[in-house]
Amino acid sequence: MAWTGDPIWLADVLRAEGLAVIEHAGWRGRGHGDFRDLRGVMCHHTAGGGPNDWRVVQDGRPGLPGPLAQLVLERDGTYRVIAAGVAWHAGAGSHPGWPTDNANWHVIGIEGVNNGVGQVWPAAQMNAYRRGCAAILRRLGGPASDCVGHKEWSSEGKIDPNFDMVSFRAEVARLIAGSPPAPVENEIDAEALVARAWIGARLTPGELPTADGVGRFARFANGTIYWHPYVRNGEATAVPAHLMKTYAQYGFESGFLGYPTLRHTVVPGVGDIQAFEGGTLYRRYGYDGFPVRGVIGKRWAAEGYETGLLGWPISDEYDNGTGGLAQDFENGRLQWDPSGAVKEINRGSDAM
Ligand SMILES: [Zn+2]
């Protein structure tokens, strides 16, 4: 094999791939002893899903001392480099070319932050997951077939990661070879056909890459069509110009909204609505548009969305002055306070 011993190059290899890296203090010395020859990468999800998942991976849990993987991949695509030594992540299992029930001394473990029960995998995270695996395998001189899901290896019934490893590995193989993603012209063309009644003339000849280098988009007279291979099952989605104005204010697909996940809805004479990975945009005709998301968005949904008593959003979320967030709607205000009750509602108060 190309490398024997601890992968002290992990942070450098990920950074060289253009990935965001946080090096945890002491990572080069952390581990349950030294690696033998390195044979691949194992993909996991944390089953937590929050910003503190890395703590368990680094420190362990009762009965299982950390580290529990070498790398943690945050939801924004940032890698935390936790350990260069052996970590307890693989358990019992088998894979061709790997020692049965003994992968921890031969395989780098990556824990992707996801609750594993329906939480979305943001495009930035999945993109970084594939690129990180490709960069490590390129360094090891190994093929994409040595990028293995815990669920594929395990003889103990592990189910992580909860995404399709076959298509994941296919993309890792393309990245190792350094070739671009598969051509996508047809998906954007197909969406343009669906939207032909309103979207108008095509302004972009062909397609342009999005900021993540993986997605594509094309501009039309009355809207823009976005495509990403791992969003909406690889189908392209049109965003009308009226919502594009608001989408632009929040940084397009590289902002917190991410890519569109549903086609837009027109409320005749009132406004437009469209769901994105990180929230939903609402824009009444003649007014600014705003995103609704998170805890406040859930509460507003429970109140009946824009057709409920609160009506349409008339502000973005803002600091409520006591460490929480507030958002104004046509007929009231929703507040979320992390220190006290989860949320409170002041319908018909001074929200306007
Ligand atoms: Zn696992």
GROMACS .gro file of C-alpha atoms and ligand atoms in nm:
model
  353
    1MET     CA    1   0.000   0.000   0.000
    2ALA     CA    2   0.100   0.357  -0.057
    3TRP     CA    3   0.080   0.462   0.306
    4THR     CA    4   0.162   0.283   0.631
    5GLY     CA    5   0.113   0.454   0.965
    6ASP     CA    6  -0.092   0.748   1.087
    7PRO     CA    7  -0.240   0.983   0.823
    8ILE     CA    8  -0.077   1.298   0.957
    9TRP     CA    9  -0.146   1.452   0.615
   10LEU     CA   10  -0.526   1.448   0.657
   11ALA     CA   11  -0.573   1.823   0.709
   12ASP     CA   12  -0.336   1.914   0.426
   13VAL     CA   13  -0.496   1.675   0.178
   14LEU     CA   14  -0.847   1.806   0.253
   15ARG     CA   15  -0.735   2.168   0.231
   16ALA     CA   16  -0.559   2.101  -0.099
   17GLU     CA   17  -0.895   1.977  -0.229
   18GLY     CA   18  -1.037   2.324  -0.151
   19LEU     CA   19  -1.231   2.203   0.153
   20ALA     CA   20  -1.281   2.395   0.478
   21VAL     CA   21  -1.084   2.235   0.763
   22ILE     CA   22  -1.078   2.283   1.139
   23GLU     CA   23  -0.778   2.117   1.302
   24HIS     CA   24  -0.860   2.017   1.660
   25ALA     CA   25  -0.579   2.076   1.906
   26GLY     CA   26  -0.366   1.765   1.950
   27TRP     CA   27  -0.525   1.572   1.663
   28ARG     CA   28  -0.195   1.432   1.539
   29GLY     CA   29  -0.141   1.260   1.875
   30ARG     CA   30  -0.500   1.145   1.932
   31GLY     CA   31  -0.600   0.784   1.878
   32HIS     CA   32  -0.604   0.431   2.016
   33GLY     CA   33  -0.255   0.352   1.888
   34ASP     CA   34  -0.109   0.372   1.539
   35PHE     CA   35  -0.254   0.271   1.204
   36ARG     CA   36  -0.110  -0.017   1.010
   37ASP     CA   37  -0.145   0.006   0.632
   38LEU     CA   38  -0.432   0.228   0.520
   39ARG     CA   39  -0.680   0.070   0.281
   40GLY     CA   40  -0.973   0.305   0.248
   41VAL     CA   41  -1.243   0.529   0.391
   42MET     CA   42  -1.560   0.439   0.580
   43CYS     CA   43  -1.862   0.670   0.569
   44HIS     CA   44  -2.093   0.716   0.868
   45HIS     CA   45  -2.357   0.952   0.994
   46THR     CA   46  -2.350   1.068   1.355
   47ALA     CA   47  -2.720   1.001   1.427
   48GLY     CA   48  -2.715   1.327   1.624
   49GLY     CA   49  -2.751   1.602   1.370
   50GLY     CA   50  -2.638   1.904   1.573
   51PRO     CA   51  -2.336   2.133   1.601
   52ASN     CA   52  -2.198   1.946   1.902
   53ASP     CA   53  -2.188   1.600   1.748
   54TRP     CA   54  -1.810   1.624   1.718
   55ARG     CA   55  -1.776   1.619   2.098
   56VAL     CA   56  -1.889   1.257   2.121
   57VAL     CA   57  -1.667   1.164   1.826
   58GLN     CA   58  -1.365   1.321   1.994
   59ASP     CA   59  -1.434   1.234   2.359
   60GLY     CA   60  -1.633   0.913   2.328
   61ARG     CA   61  -1.930   0.803   2.531
   62PRO     CA   62  -1.975   0.588   2.843
   63GLY     CA   63  -1.816   0.251   2.773
   64LEU     CA   64  -1.652   0.364   2.448
   65PRO     CA   65  -1.362   0.609   2.480
   66GLY     CA   66  -1.294   0.854   2.197
   67PRO     CA   67  -1.187   0.912   1.933
   68LEU     CA   68  -1.470   0.741   1.746
   69ALA     CA   69  -1.358   0.862   1.400
   70GLN     CA   70  -1.075   1.060   1.246
   71LEU     CA   71  -1.300   1.316   1.077
   72VAL     CA   72  -1.633   1.487   1.143
   73LEU     CA   73  -1.807   1.652   0.848
   74GLU     CA   74  -2.028   1.942   0.953
   75ARG     CA   75  -2.351   2.029   0.774
   76ASP     CA   76  -2.190   2.331   0.605
   77GLY     CA   77  -1.921   2.109   0.450
   78THR     CA   78  -1.645   2.189   0.701
   79TYR     CA   79  -1.421   1.901   0.808
   80ARG     CA   80  -1.313   1.871   1.170
   81VAL     CA   81  -0.986   1.681   1.193
   82ILE     CA   82  -1.016   1.495   1.525
   83ALA     CA   83  -0.749   1.225   1.523
   84ALA     CA   84  -0.461   1.080   1.321
   85GLY     CA   85  -0.450   0.754   1.516
   86VAL     CA   86  -0.686   0.458   1.532
   87ALA     CA   87  -1.051   0.532   1.622
   88TRP     CA   88  -1.335   0.301   1.722
   89HIS     CA   89  -1.585   0.335   1.438
   90ALA     CA   90  -1.598   0.021   1.220
   91GLY     CA   91  -1.702  -0.262   1.451
   92ALA     CA   92  -1.739  -0.610   1.308
   93GLY     CA   93  -1.782  -0.660   0.936
   94SER     CA   94  -1.619  -0.749   0.607
   95HIS     CA   95  -1.521  -0.600   0.274
   96PRO     CA   96  -1.300  -0.744  -0.003
   97GLY     CA   97  -0.938  -0.652   0.066
   98TRP     CA   98  -1.000  -0.537   0.422
   99PRO     CA   99  -0.928  -0.758   0.724
  100THR     CA  100  -1.253  -0.903   0.853
  101ASP     CA  101  -1.371  -0.755   1.185
  102ASN     CA  102  -1.054  -0.549   1.200
  103ALA     CA  103  -1.096  -0.235   0.989
  104ASN     CA  104  -1.019   0.021   1.259
  105TRP     CA  105  -0.643  -0.025   1.207
  106HIS     CA  106  -0.675   0.015   0.830
  107VAL     CA  107  -0.956   0.256   0.746
  108ILE     CA  108  -1.021   0.628   0.802
  109GLY     CA  109  -1.367   0.696   0.948
  110ILE     CA  110  -1.572   1.000   0.852
  111GLU     CA  111  -1.879   1.092   1.057
  112GLY     CA  112  -2.120   1.315   0.864
  113VAL     CA  113  -2.342   1.522   1.093
  114ASN     CA  114  -2.697   1.404   1.029
  115ASN     CA  115  -2.969   1.263   1.252
  116GLY     CA  116  -3.024   0.972   1.013
  117VAL     CA  117  -3.400   0.993   1.043
  118GLY     CA  118  -3.499   1.237   0.776
  119GLN     CA  119  -3.275   1.538   0.826
  120VAL     CA  120  -3.174   1.673   0.484
  121TRP     CA  121  -2.812   1.638   0.370
  122PRO     CA  122  -2.725   1.990   0.250
  123ALA     CA  123  -2.562   2.005  -0.092
  124ALA     CA  124  -2.252   2.170   0.056
  125GLN     CA  125  -2.210   1.879   0.298
  126MET     CA  126  -2.261   1.605   0.039
  127ASN     CA  127  -2.031   1.780  -0.205
  128ALA     CA  128  -1.761   1.797   0.064
  129TYR     CA  129  -1.827   1.436   0.163
  130ARG     CA  130  -1.756   1.309  -0.188
  131ARG     CA  131  -1.460   1.538  -0.245
  132GLY     CA  132  -1.307   1.447   0.092
  133CYS     CA  133  -1.334   1.073   0.020
  134ALA     CA  134  -1.188   1.126  -0.327
  135ALA     CA  135  -0.897   1.334  -0.193
  136ILE     CA  136  -0.809   1.069   0.069
  137LEU     CA  137  -0.831   0.782  -0.177
  138ARG     CA  138  -0.622   0.974  -0.428
  139ARG     CA  139  -0.361   1.019  -0.154
  140LEU     CA  140  -0.377   0.648  -0.070
  141GLY     CA  141  -0.364   0.547  -0.435
  142GLY     CA  142  -0.681   0.346  -0.383
  143PRO     CA  143  -0.992   0.302  -0.600
  144ALA     CA  144  -1.341   0.435  -0.525
  145SER     CA  145  -1.442   0.079  -0.431
  146ASP     CA  146  -1.247   0.134  -0.108
  147CYS     CA  147  -1.495   0.407  -0.010
  148VAL     CA  148  -1.738   0.195   0.191
  149GLY     CA  149  -2.050   0.275   0.390
  150HIS     CA  150  -2.065   0.148   0.749
  151LYS     CA  151  -2.393  -0.024   0.655
  152GLU     CA  152  -2.214  -0.208   0.373
  153TRP     CA  153  -1.930  -0.325   0.597
  154SER     CA  154  -2.115  -0.404   0.914
  155SER     CA  155  -2.222  -0.749   1.025
  156GLU     CA  156  -2.386  -0.584   1.326
  157GLY     CA  157  -2.682  -0.429   1.150
  158LYS     CA  158  -2.548  -0.073   1.114
  159ILE     CA  159  -2.763   0.145   0.888
  160ASP     CA  160  -2.540   0.447   0.834
  161PRO     CA  161  -2.495   0.644   0.627
  162ASN     CA  162  -2.857   0.671   0.511
  163PHE     CA  163  -2.775   0.783   0.157
  164ASP     CA  164  -2.716   0.565  -0.149
  165MET     CA  165  -2.354   0.448  -0.147
  166VAL     CA  166  -2.362   0.325  -0.508
  167SER     CA  167  -2.424   0.667  -0.664
  168PHE     CA  168  -2.201   0.826  -0.398
  169ARG     CA  169  -1.913   0.599  -0.496
  170ALA     CA  170  -1.974   0.663  -0.868
  171GLU     CA  171  -1.925   1.034  -0.806
  172VAL     CA  172  -1.617   0.967  -0.589
  173ALA     CA  173  -1.473   0.766  -0.877
  174ARG     CA  174  -1.531   1.058  -1.115
  175LEU     CA  175  -1.367   1.297  -0.867
  176ILE     CA  176  -1.064   1.069  -0.821
  177ALA     CA  177  -1.022   1.063  -1.197
  178GLY     CA  178  -1.057   1.442  -1.200
  179SER     CA  179  -1.338   1.448  -1.453
  180PRO     CA  180  -1.638   1.681  -1.423
  181PRO     CA  181  -1.987   1.564  -1.319
  182ALA     CA  182  -2.203   1.397  -1.580
  183PRO     CA  183  -2.356   1.631  -1.839
  184VAL     CA  184  -2.683   1.779  -1.727
  185GLU     CA  185  -2.812   1.979  -2.021
  186ASN     CA  186  -3.120   1.760  -2.046
  187GLU     CA  187  -3.250   1.823  -1.691
  188ILE     CA  188  -3.250   2.201  -1.730
  189ASP     CA  189  -3.399   2.168  -2.077
  190ALA     CA  190  -3.670   1.942  -1.939
  191GLU     CA  191  -3.763   2.196  -1.671
  192ALA     CA  192  -3.765   2.476  -1.929
  193LEU     CA  193  -4.018   2.273  -2.123
  194VAL     CA  194  -4.238   2.234  -1.815
  195ALA     CA  195  -4.214   2.610  -1.746
  196ARG     CA  196  -4.253   2.719  -2.112
  197ALA     CA  197  -4.585   2.897  -2.049
  198TRP     CA  198  -4.419   3.162  -1.833
  199ILE     CA  199  -4.040   3.143  -1.829
  200GLY     CA  200  -3.973   3.320  -2.162
  201ALA     CA  201  -3.666   3.323  -2.384
  202ARG     CA  202  -3.346   3.151  -2.279
  203LEU     CA  203  -3.071   3.405  -2.203
  204THR     CA  204  -2.789   3.166  -2.102
  205PRO     CA  205  -2.648   2.966  -2.391
  206GLY     CA  206  -2.596   2.620  -2.241
  207GLU     CA  207  -2.548   2.624  -1.864
  208LEU     CA  208  -2.328   2.792  -1.605
  209PRO     CA  209  -2.171   2.630  -1.299
  210THR     CA  210  -2.300   2.732  -0.957
  211ALA     CA  211  -2.057   2.849  -0.689
  212ASP     CA  212  -2.013   2.497  -0.548
  213GLY     CA  213  -1.880   2.379  -0.884
  214VAL     CA  214  -2.128   2.090  -0.891
  215GLY     CA  215  -2.465   2.247  -0.969
  216ARG     CA  216  -2.569   2.426  -1.289
  217PHE     CA  217  -2.809   2.706  -1.376
  218ALA     CA  218  -2.947   2.883  -1.680
  219ARG     CA  219  -3.118   3.224  -1.696
  220PHE     CA  220  -3.438   3.290  -1.885
  221ALA     CA  221  -3.631   3.613  -1.944
  222ASN     CA  222  -3.870   3.547  -1.655
  223GLY     CA  223  -3.678   3.318  -1.425
  224THR     CA  224  -3.377   3.098  -1.359
  225ILE     CA  225  -3.353   2.720  -1.361
  226TYR     CA  226  -3.125   2.547  -1.110
  227TRP     CA  227  -2.993   2.194  -1.109
  228HIS     CA  228  -2.787   1.996  -0.862
  229PRO     CA  229  -2.737   1.619  -0.890
  230TYR     CA  230  -2.831   1.556  -0.526
  231VAL     CA  231  -3.117   1.802  -0.482
  232ARG     CA  232  -3.471   1.703  -0.577
  233ASN     CA  233  -3.341   1.369  -0.705
  234GLY     CA  234  -3.136   1.542  -0.970
  235GLU     CA  235  -3.429   1.722  -1.133
  236ALA     CA  236  -3.391   2.088  -1.225
  237THR     CA  237  -3.621   2.352  -1.074
  238ALA     CA  238  -3.731   2.691  -1.210
  239VAL     CA  239  -3.741   2.999  -0.985
  240PRO     CA  240  -3.954   3.288  -1.120
  241ALA     CA  241  -3.795   3.635  -1.153
  242HIS     CA  242  -4.027   3.775  -0.884
  243LEU     CA  243  -3.875   3.536  -0.627
  244MET     CA  244  -3.525   3.560  -0.777
  245LYS     CA  245  -3.506   3.917  -0.641
  246THR     CA  246  -3.547   3.788  -0.286
  247TYR     CA  247  -3.331   3.481  -0.351
  248ALA     CA  248  -3.052   3.718  -0.465
  249GLN     CA  249  -3.079   3.916  -0.140
  250TYR     CA  250  -3.001   3.595   0.050
  251GLY     CA  251  -2.704   3.491  -0.163
  252PHE     CA  252  -2.874   3.259  -0.414
  253GLU     CA  253  -2.790   2.887  -0.373
  254SER     CA  254  -2.471   2.955  -0.178
  255GLY     CA  255  -2.666   3.134   0.096
  256PHE     CA  256  -2.855   2.956   0.373
  257LEU     CA  257  -3.148   2.893   0.143
  258GLY     CA  258  -2.952   2.651  -0.076
  259TYR     CA  259  -3.115   2.511  -0.389
  260PRO     CA  260  -3.489   2.511  -0.468
  261THR     CA  261  -3.652   2.186  -0.359
  262LEU     CA  262  -4.000   2.237  -0.505
  263ARG     CA  263  -4.153   2.424  -0.797
  264HIS     CA  264  -4.304   2.758  -0.696
  265THR     CA  265  -4.669   2.815  -0.614
  266VAL     CA  266  -4.862   3.115  -0.746
  267VAL     CA  267  -5.136   3.256  -0.523
  268PRO     CA  268  -5.329   3.448  -0.791
  269GLY     CA  269  -5.328   3.822  -0.732
  270VAL     CA  270  -5.141   3.782  -0.402
  271GLY     CA  271  -4.788   3.649  -0.442
  272ASP     CA  272  -4.543   3.365  -0.501
  273ILE     CA  273  -4.412   3.090  -0.271
  274GLN     CA  274  -4.121   2.850  -0.318
  275ALA     CA  275  -3.942   2.601  -0.093
  276PHE     CA  276  -3.563   2.583  -0.075
  277GLU     CA  277  -3.331   2.355   0.121
  278GLY     CA  278  -3.295   2.605   0.407
  279GLY     CA  279  -3.635   2.772   0.417
  280THR     CA  280  -3.933   2.889   0.213
  281LEU     CA  281  -3.956   3.222   0.028
  282TYR     CA  282  -4.279   3.422   0.037
  283ARG     CA  283  -4.325   3.732  -0.172
  284ARG     CA  284  -4.648   3.929  -0.216
  285TYR     CA  285  -4.685   4.125  -0.539
  286GLY     CA  286  -4.572   4.483  -0.481
  287TYR     CA  287  -4.377   4.406  -0.163
  288ASP     CA  288  -4.041   4.269  -0.058
  289GLY     CA  289  -4.018   3.895  -0.006
  290PHE     CA  290  -3.896   3.712   0.303
  291PRO     CA  291  -3.783   3.362   0.403
  292VAL     CA  292  -3.959   3.163   0.672
  293ARG     CA  293  -3.761   2.887   0.839
  294GLY     CA  294  -3.658   2.700   1.152
  295VAL     CA  295  -3.853   2.699   1.478
  296ILE     CA  296  -4.051   3.010   1.389
  297GLY     CA  297  -4.136   2.856   1.053
  298LYS     CA  298  -4.265   2.541   1.224
  299ARG     CA  299  -4.488   2.742   1.455
  300TRP     CA  300  -4.617   2.952   1.166
  301ALA     CA  301  -4.691   2.631   0.975
  302ALA     CA  302  -4.891   2.508   1.272
  303GLU     CA  303  -5.088   2.835   1.260
  304GLY     CA  304  -5.184   2.761   0.899
  305TYR     CA  305  -4.905   2.922   0.697
  306GLU     CA  306  -4.996   3.235   0.497
  307THR     CA  307  -5.365   3.146   0.499
  308GLY     CA  308  -5.369   3.127   0.880
  309LEU     CA  309  -5.447   3.415   1.115
  310LEU     CA  310  -5.092   3.551   1.102
  311GLY     CA  311  -5.086   3.599   0.726
  312TRP     CA  312  -4.777   3.652   0.510
  313PRO     CA  313  -4.432   3.738   0.651
  314ILE     CA  314  -4.350   4.110   0.644
  315SER     CA  315  -3.995   4.081   0.787
  316ASP     CA  316  -3.707   3.838   0.805
  317GLU     CA  317  -3.613   3.693   1.143
  318TYR     CA  318  -3.445   3.950   1.367
  319ASP     CA  319  -3.287   3.963   1.712
  320ASN     CA  320  -3.566   4.003   1.968
  321GLY     CA  321  -3.332   4.180   2.210
  322THR     CA  322  -3.323   3.900   2.467
  323GLY     CA  323  -3.111   3.647   2.283
  324GLY     CA  324  -3.392   3.504   2.077
  325LEU     CA  325  -3.543   3.567   1.737
  326ALA     CA  326  -3.862   3.729   1.621
  327GLN     CA  327  -4.039   3.756   1.288
  328ASP     CA  328  -4.327   3.983   1.190
  329PHE     CA  329  -4.628   3.874   0.991
  330GLU     CA  330  -4.920   4.073   0.854
  331ASN     CA  331  -5.126   4.010   1.166
  332GLY     CA  332  -4.880   3.939   1.442
  333ARG     CA  333  -4.536   3.838   1.555
  334LEU     CA  334  -4.374   3.509   1.641
  335GLN     CA  335  -4.093   3.495   1.892
  336TRP     CA  336  -3.850   3.222   1.978
  337ASP     CA  337  -3.657   3.237   2.301
  338PRO     CA  338  -3.387   2.976   2.360
  339SER     CA  339  -3.365   3.048   2.734
  340GLY     CA  340  -3.731   3.013   2.824
  341ALA     CA  341  -4.041   2.862   2.673
  342VAL     CA  342  -3.968   2.747   2.323
  343LYS     CA  343  -4.173   3.015   2.151
  344GLU     CA  344  -4.447   3.264   2.213
  345ILE     CA  345  -4.694   3.440   1.995
  346ASN     CA  346  -4.822   3.796   2.023
  347ARG     CA  347  -5.097   3.802   1.770
  348GLY     CA  348  -5.231   4.145   1.685
  349SER     CA  349  -4.987   4.330   1.911
  350ASP     CA  350  -4.730   4.582   1.798
  351ALA     CA  351  -4.604   4.366   1.517
  352MET     CA  352  -4.688   4.622   1.251
  353ZN      ZN  353  -2.130   0.418   1.166
   0.00000   0.00000   0.00000
